[in-house]
XYZ file of C-alpha atoms in Angstrom:
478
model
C 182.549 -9.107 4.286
C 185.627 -11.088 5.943
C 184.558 -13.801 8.157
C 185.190 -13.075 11.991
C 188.002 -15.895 11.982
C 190.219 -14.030 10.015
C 193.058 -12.030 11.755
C 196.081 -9.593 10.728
C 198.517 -12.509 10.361
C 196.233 -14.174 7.793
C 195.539 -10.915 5.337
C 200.040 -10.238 5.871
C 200.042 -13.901 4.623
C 197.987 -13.607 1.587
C 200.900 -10.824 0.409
C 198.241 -9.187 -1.137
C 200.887 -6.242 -2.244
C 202.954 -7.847 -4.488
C 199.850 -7.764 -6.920
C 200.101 -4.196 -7.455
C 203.738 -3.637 -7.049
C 204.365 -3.603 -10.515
C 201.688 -1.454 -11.877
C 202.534 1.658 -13.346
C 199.602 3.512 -12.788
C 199.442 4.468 -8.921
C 195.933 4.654 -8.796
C 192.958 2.887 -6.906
C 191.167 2.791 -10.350
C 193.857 0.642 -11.713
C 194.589 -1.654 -8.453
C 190.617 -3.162 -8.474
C 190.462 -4.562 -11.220
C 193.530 -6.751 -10.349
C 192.370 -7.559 -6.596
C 188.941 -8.998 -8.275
C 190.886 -11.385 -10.479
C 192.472 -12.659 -8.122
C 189.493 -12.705 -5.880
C 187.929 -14.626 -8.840
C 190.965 -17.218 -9.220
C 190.851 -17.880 -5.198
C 187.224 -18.492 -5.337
C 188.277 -21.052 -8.010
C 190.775 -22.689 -6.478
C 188.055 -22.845 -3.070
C 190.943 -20.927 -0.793
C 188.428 -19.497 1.221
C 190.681 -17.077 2.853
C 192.436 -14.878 -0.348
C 189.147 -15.060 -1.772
C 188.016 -13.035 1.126
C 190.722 -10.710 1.609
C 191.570 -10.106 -2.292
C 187.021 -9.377 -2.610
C 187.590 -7.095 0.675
C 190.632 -5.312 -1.419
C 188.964 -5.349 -4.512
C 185.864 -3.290 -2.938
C 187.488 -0.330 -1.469
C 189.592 0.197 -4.399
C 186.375 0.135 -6.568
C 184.821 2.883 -4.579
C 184.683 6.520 -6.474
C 186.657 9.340 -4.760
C 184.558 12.771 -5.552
C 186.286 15.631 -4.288
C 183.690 18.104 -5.445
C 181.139 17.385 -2.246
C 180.902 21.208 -1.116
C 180.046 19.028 2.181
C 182.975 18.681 3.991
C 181.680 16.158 6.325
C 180.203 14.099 4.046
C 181.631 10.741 2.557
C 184.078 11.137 -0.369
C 183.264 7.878 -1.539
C 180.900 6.606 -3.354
C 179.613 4.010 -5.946
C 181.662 3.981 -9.264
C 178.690 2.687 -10.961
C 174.775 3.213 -10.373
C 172.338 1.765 -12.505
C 168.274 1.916 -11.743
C 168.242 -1.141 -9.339
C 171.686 -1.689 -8.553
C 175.230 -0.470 -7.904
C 178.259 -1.551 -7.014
C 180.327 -1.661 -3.586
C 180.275 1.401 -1.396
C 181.316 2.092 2.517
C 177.733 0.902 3.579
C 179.021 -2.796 2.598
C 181.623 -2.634 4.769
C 181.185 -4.486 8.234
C 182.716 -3.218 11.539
C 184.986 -6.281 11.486
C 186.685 -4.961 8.299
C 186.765 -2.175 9.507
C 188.427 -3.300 12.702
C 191.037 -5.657 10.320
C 191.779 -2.924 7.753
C 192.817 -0.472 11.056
C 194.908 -3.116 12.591
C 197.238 -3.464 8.686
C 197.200 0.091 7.611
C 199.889 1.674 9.366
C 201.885 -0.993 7.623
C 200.726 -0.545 4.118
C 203.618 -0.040 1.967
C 201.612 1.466 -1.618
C 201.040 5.210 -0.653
C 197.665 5.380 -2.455
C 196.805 2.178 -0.490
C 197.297 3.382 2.320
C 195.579 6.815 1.719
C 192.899 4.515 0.615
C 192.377 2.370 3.689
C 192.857 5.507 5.893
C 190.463 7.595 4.813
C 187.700 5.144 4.832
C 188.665 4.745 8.598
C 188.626 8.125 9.050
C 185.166 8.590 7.546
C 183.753 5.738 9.452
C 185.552 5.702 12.685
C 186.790 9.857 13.202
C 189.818 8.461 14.494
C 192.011 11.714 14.224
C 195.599 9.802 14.377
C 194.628 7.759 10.996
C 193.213 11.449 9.639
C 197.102 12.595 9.966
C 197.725 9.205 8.321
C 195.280 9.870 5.301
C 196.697 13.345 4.761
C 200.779 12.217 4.628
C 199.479 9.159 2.731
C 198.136 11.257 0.233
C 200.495 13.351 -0.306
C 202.870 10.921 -0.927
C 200.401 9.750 -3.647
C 200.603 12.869 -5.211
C 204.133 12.703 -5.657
C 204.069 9.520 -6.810
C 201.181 10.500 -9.783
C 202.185 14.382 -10.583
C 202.400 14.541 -14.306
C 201.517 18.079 -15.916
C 200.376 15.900 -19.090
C 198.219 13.759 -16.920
C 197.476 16.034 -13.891
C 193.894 15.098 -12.709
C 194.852 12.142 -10.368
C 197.404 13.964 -8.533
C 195.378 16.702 -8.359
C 192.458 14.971 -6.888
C 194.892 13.618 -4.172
C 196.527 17.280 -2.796
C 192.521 17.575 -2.937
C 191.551 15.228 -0.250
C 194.574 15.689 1.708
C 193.551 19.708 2.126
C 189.939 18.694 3.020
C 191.189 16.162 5.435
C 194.044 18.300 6.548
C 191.832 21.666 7.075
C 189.685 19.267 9.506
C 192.543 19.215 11.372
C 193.462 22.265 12.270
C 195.066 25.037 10.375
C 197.769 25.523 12.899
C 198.301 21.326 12.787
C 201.654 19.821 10.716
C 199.054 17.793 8.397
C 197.710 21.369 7.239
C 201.131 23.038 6.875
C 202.572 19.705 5.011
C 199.016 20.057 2.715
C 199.984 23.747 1.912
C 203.837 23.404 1.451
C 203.398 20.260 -1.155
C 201.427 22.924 -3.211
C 203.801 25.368 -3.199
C 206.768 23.379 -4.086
C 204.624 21.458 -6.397
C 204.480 25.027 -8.295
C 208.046 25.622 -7.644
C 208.987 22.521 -9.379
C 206.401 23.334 -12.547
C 207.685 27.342 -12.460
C 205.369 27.743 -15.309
C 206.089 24.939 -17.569
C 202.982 23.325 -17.597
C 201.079 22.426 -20.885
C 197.639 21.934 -19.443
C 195.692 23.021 -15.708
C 198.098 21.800 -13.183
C 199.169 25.003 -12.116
C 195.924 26.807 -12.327
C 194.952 23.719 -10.284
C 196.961 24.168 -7.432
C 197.195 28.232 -7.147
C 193.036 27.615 -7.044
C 193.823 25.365 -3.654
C 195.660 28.131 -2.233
C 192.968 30.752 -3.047
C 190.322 28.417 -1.596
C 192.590 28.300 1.518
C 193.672 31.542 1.478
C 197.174 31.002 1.687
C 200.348 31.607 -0.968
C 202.236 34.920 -1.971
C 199.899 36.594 -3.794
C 202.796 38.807 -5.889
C 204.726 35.944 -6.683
C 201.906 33.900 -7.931
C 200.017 36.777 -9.267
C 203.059 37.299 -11.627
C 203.589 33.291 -12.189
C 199.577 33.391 -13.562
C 200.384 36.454 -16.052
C 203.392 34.834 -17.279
C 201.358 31.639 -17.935
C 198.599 33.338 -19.323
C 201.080 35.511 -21.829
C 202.782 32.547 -22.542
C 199.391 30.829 -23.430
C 198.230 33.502 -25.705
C 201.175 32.953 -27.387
C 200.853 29.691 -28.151
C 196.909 30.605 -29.291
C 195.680 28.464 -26.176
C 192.619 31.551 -25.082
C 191.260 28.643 -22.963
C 194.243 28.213 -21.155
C 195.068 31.996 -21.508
C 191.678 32.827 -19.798
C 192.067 30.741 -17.131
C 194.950 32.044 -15.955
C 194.140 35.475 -16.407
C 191.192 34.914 -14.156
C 193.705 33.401 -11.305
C 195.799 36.441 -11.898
C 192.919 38.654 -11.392
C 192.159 36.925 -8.325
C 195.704 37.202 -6.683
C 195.578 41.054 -7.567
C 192.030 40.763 -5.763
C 193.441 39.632 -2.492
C 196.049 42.153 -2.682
C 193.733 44.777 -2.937
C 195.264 46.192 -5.730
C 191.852 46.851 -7.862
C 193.804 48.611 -11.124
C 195.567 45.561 -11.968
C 192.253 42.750 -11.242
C 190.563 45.194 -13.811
C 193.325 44.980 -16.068
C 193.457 41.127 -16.137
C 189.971 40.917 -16.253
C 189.789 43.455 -19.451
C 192.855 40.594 -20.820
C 190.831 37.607 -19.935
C 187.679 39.878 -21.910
C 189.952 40.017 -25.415
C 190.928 36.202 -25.239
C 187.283 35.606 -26.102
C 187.469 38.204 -29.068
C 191.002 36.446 -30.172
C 189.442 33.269 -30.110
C 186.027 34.757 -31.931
C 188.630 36.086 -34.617
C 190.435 32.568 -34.758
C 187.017 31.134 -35.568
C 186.485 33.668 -38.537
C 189.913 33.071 -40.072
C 189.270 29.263 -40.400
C 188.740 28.084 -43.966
C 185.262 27.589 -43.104
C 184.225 29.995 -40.378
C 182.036 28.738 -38.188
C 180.200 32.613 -37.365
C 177.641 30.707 -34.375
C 180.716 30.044 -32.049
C 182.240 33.424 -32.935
C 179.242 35.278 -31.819
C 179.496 32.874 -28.873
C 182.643 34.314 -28.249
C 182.052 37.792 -28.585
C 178.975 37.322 -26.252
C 181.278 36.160 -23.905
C 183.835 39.053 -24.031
C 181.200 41.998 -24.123
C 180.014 40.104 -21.014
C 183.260 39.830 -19.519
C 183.998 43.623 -19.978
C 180.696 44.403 -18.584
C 182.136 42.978 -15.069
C 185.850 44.055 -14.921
C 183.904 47.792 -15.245
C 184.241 50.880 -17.497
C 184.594 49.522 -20.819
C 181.539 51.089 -22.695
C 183.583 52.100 -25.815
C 184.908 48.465 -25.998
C 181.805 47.101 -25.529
C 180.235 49.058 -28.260
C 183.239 48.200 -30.864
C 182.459 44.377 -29.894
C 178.482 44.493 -30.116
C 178.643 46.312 -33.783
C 180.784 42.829 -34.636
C 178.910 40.384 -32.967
C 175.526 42.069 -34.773
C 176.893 41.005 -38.041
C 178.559 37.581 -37.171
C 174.822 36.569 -35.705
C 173.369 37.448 -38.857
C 175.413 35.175 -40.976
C 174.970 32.441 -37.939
C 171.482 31.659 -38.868
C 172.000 29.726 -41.805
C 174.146 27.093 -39.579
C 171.858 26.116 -37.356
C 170.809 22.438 -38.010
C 166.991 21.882 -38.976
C 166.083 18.683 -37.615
C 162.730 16.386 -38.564
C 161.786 13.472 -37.082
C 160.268 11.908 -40.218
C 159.471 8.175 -38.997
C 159.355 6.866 -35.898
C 162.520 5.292 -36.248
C 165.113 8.083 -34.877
C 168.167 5.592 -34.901
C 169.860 8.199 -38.165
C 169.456 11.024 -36.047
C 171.157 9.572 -33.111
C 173.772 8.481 -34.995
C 174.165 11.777 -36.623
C 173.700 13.579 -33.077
C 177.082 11.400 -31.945
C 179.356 12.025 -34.957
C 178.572 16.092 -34.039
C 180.205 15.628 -30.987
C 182.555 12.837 -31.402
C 186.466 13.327 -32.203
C 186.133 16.962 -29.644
C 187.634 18.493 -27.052
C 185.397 18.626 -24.058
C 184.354 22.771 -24.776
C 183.816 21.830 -28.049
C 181.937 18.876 -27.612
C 179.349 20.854 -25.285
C 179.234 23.917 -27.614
C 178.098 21.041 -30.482
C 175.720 19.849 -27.668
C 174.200 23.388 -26.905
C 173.733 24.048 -30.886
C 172.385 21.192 -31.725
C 169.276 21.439 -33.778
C 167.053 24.160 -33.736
C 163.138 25.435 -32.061
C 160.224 24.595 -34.339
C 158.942 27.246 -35.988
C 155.810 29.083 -34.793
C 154.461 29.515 -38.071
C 155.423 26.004 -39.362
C 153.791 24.470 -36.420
C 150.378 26.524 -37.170
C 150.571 25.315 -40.922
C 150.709 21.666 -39.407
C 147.978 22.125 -37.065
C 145.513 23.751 -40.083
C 146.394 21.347 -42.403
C 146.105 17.873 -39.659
C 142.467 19.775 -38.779
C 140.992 19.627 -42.481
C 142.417 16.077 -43.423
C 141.797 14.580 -39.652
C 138.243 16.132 -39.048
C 136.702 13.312 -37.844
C 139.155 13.736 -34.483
C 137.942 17.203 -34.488
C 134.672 16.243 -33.397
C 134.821 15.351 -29.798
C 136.230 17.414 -27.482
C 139.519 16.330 -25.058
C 139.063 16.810 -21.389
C 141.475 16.757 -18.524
C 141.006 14.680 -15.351
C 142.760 14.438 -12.198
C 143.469 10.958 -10.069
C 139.655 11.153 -8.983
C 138.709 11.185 -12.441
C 137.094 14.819 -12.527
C 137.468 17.274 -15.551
C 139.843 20.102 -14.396
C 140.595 21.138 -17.640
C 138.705 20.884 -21.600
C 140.666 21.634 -25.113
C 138.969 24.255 -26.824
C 137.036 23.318 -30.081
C 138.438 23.288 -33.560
C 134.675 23.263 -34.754
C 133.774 25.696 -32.532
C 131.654 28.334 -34.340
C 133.254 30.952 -31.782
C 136.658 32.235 -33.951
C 138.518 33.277 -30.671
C 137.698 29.308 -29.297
C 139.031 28.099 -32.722
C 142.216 30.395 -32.201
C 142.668 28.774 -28.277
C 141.994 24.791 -30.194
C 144.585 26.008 -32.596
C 147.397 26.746 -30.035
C 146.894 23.928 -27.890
C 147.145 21.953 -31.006
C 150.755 24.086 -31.169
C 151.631 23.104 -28.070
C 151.199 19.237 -28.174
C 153.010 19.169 -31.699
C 155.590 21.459 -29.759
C 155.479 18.802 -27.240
C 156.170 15.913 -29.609
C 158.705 17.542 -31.677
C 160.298 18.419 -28.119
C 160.554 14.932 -27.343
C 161.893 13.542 -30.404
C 164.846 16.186 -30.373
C 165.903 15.041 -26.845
C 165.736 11.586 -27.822
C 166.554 11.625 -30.932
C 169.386 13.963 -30.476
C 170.268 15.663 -27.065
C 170.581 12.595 -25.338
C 172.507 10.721 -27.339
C 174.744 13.368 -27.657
C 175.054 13.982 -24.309
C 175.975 9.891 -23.284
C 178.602 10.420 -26.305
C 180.194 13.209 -24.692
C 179.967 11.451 -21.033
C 181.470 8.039 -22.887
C 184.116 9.768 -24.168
C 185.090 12.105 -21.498
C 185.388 12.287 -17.919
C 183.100 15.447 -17.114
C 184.063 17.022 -13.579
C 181.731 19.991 -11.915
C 185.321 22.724 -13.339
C 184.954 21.502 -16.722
C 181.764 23.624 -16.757
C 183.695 27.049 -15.517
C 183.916 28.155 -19.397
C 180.751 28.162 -19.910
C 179.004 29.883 -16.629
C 181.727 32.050 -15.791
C 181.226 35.186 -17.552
C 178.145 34.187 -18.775
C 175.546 37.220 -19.405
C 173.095 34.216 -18.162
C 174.852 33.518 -15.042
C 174.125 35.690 -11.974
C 178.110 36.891 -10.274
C 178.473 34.599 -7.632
C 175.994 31.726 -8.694
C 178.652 30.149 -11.460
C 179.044 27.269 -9.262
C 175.231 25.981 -8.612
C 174.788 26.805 -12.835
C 177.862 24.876 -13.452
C 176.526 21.908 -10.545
C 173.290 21.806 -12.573
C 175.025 21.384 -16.097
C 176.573 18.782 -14.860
């Protein structure tokens, strides 16, 4: 990337930090974009050397830092965009000469997030265990810099990295310690007053770690999940219900994880009621609900009487649900209305909401309806009828022949029938994902930033979901 001439004086003369020292937003995501105009004006003006430099700055800002790797070796970064035959900058376009510059300038970096930046790329590439310390204090430094409880995610992700970094190093190490005690006082300075996931957030680090008071933070999570109820947040409520189960968990105290379990259970039927009492209720997400709260009880143990109260409810909601399912057809060929119609039903959402749309979207084809299309395409279409299809493999022999709809054999005519069935099935399967799944789904991707916890909700107490394989349901959804 940098040409071999260039040394640390040059890149401290460019004063490449004064182009970011006024930007509000702390962030890498917000620094690149900056560094590439200028890399663009340089290139203009042919200086050769804060072209270079501003390029060089522009690239590691642009990379995408993904927290979620469950491989704690492998790279954090990563492309921020992939297409089919290209992408843009990642560590592999780095050269060792950057890599040599960038180690000679970080320890002078003045931007925290900058310099947690820079760091941790040397620390990926190079293992050096002095600029791992480095990374770790840099980012924590970040985090104070972007903790917001309205705008928590980038902060988050930073206390994040530094703990992965941090844990690499040692539990009995002052990176680790400093990781662990930024958590806590983070939470002190919240004590509850947090509108969104912050909290939950953080008390989730220390249960992945293993570390924290479990009473005091067991009682911080039931506060914050009371409080949410009250303010008719179940999502919220539920999630910190489950925390609260999981600090009584570690304390071994199994009559009070039961008990927050059975309260995370009832947020589902609270928000399954909500859904009834709306002008219009909507009974598909209330049985939804209720599914999710019989299964819920079902785990936290001995609640067969509740159970049974729930099910005779959630019998009658699915009943009425039926006639709310969308029938889709593709008509013509032309399936632009549909996509439209597919983004408007999950446009203007919440994330939860905008997947429940996605998951209800549409409807199977009918059995019978398909037969009915099959018998009637066989009497107008006869002429189609005649020849029988075949199968071949790459070496061009038959490995498989359709049954005959002229057949005079009635149980051959039956077998022509169904495989008919199945390529309208086929067909109709493709236009709905086309026409409708997809679309919705880049909507929802467009308009959200979808990370591997968003998709907790759904697979945690899920009847679906195996205990214990949430995570690789929830890595698949995504």
């Amino acid at each position: 990337m940098l040409s071999e001439n260039i040394n640390k004086q040059d890149i401290d003369g460019v004063f490449w930090e004064n182009v970011i020292s006024d930007v509000d937003s702390k962030e890498c995501t917000s620094y690149y974009p900056l560094f590439y105009q200028k890399a663009r004006e340089a290139k203009e003006a042919k200086n050769k050397l804060e072209y270079q430099v501003y390029e060089l700055l522009g690239m590691i800002t642009s990379f995408h830092l993904d927290t979620d790797s469950n491989n704690m070796s492998s790279a954090p970064f990563s492309s921020s965009i992939i297409l089919n035959e290209s992408r843009s900058a990642n560590l592999e376009d780095l050269s060792e000469f950057d890599l040599n510059l960038l180690d000679l300038i970080v320890e002078n970096i003045i931007n925290a997030e900058m310099r947690a930046r820079v760091a941790d790329i040397l620390w990926v590439m190079k293992r050096d265990f002095k600029i791992a310390a480095l990374a770790v204090n840099s980012y924590l430094e970040s985090f104070w810099n972007l903790i917001d409880p309205e705008d928590w995610t980038g902060c988050c992700t930073r206390i994040e990295r530094a703990l992965q970094i941090a844990v690499l190093l040692g539990r009995k190490n002052t990176p680790y310690q400093s990781s662990i005690d930024t958590v806590e006082q983070a939470l002190d300075k919240l004590n509850g007053n947090d509108p969104f996931y912050l909290s939950e957030t953080l008390m989730e680090l220390l249960l992945q770690y293993r570390e924290g008071d479990p009473l005091k933070y067991s009682n911080l999570s039931e506060s914050m999940a009371l409080q949410s109820e009250n303010d008719n947040n179940m999502a919220k409520a539920r999630a910190y219900w489950g925390i609260c189960a999981r600090w009584h968990h570690i304390r071994k105290d199994k009559d009070n994880e039961r008990k927050k379990l059975i309260c995370l259970a009832e947020t589902f039927v609270k928000e399954s009621e909500n859904e009834i009492s709306r002008e219009k209720p909507i009974y598909t997400k209330a049985s939804n609900h209720l599914i999710s709260a019989i299964e819920a009880l079902r785990r936290a143990g001995n609640t067969k009487s509740r159970i049974d109260e729930i099910h005779k409810v959630l019998i009658r909601y699915q009943k009425k649900s039926v006639s709310e399912l969308i029938e889709v057809s593709s008509g013509k060929i032309d399936i632009s209305h549909y996509v439209e119609e597919a983004e408007k039903i999950v446009s203007n959402k919440n994330l939860i909401d905008a997947l429940f749309a996605l998951g209800t979207i549409g409807k199977p084809q009918d059995k019978s309806i398909l037969r009915t299309q099959v018998e009637k395409s066989s009497k107008k279409f006869m002429f189609q009828h005649l020849f029988t299809s075949v199968a071949v493999n790459e070496m061009g022999k038959v490995i498989e022949r359709q049954p005959s709809m002229t057949s005079s054999n009635p149980e051959e005519v039956e077998a022509a029938i169904r495989v008919e069935m199945y390529k309208k099935g086929q067909y109709f399967h493709f236009l709905h994902t086309q026409g409708l799944v997809d679309p919705a789904r880049r909507k929802i991707s467009l308009d959200h930033y979808v990370k591997i916890q968003d998709f907790y909700p759904i697979v945690y107490n899920n009847p679906f979901v195996p205990i214990g394989r949430e995570l690789i349901f929830a890595q698949g959804l995504q």
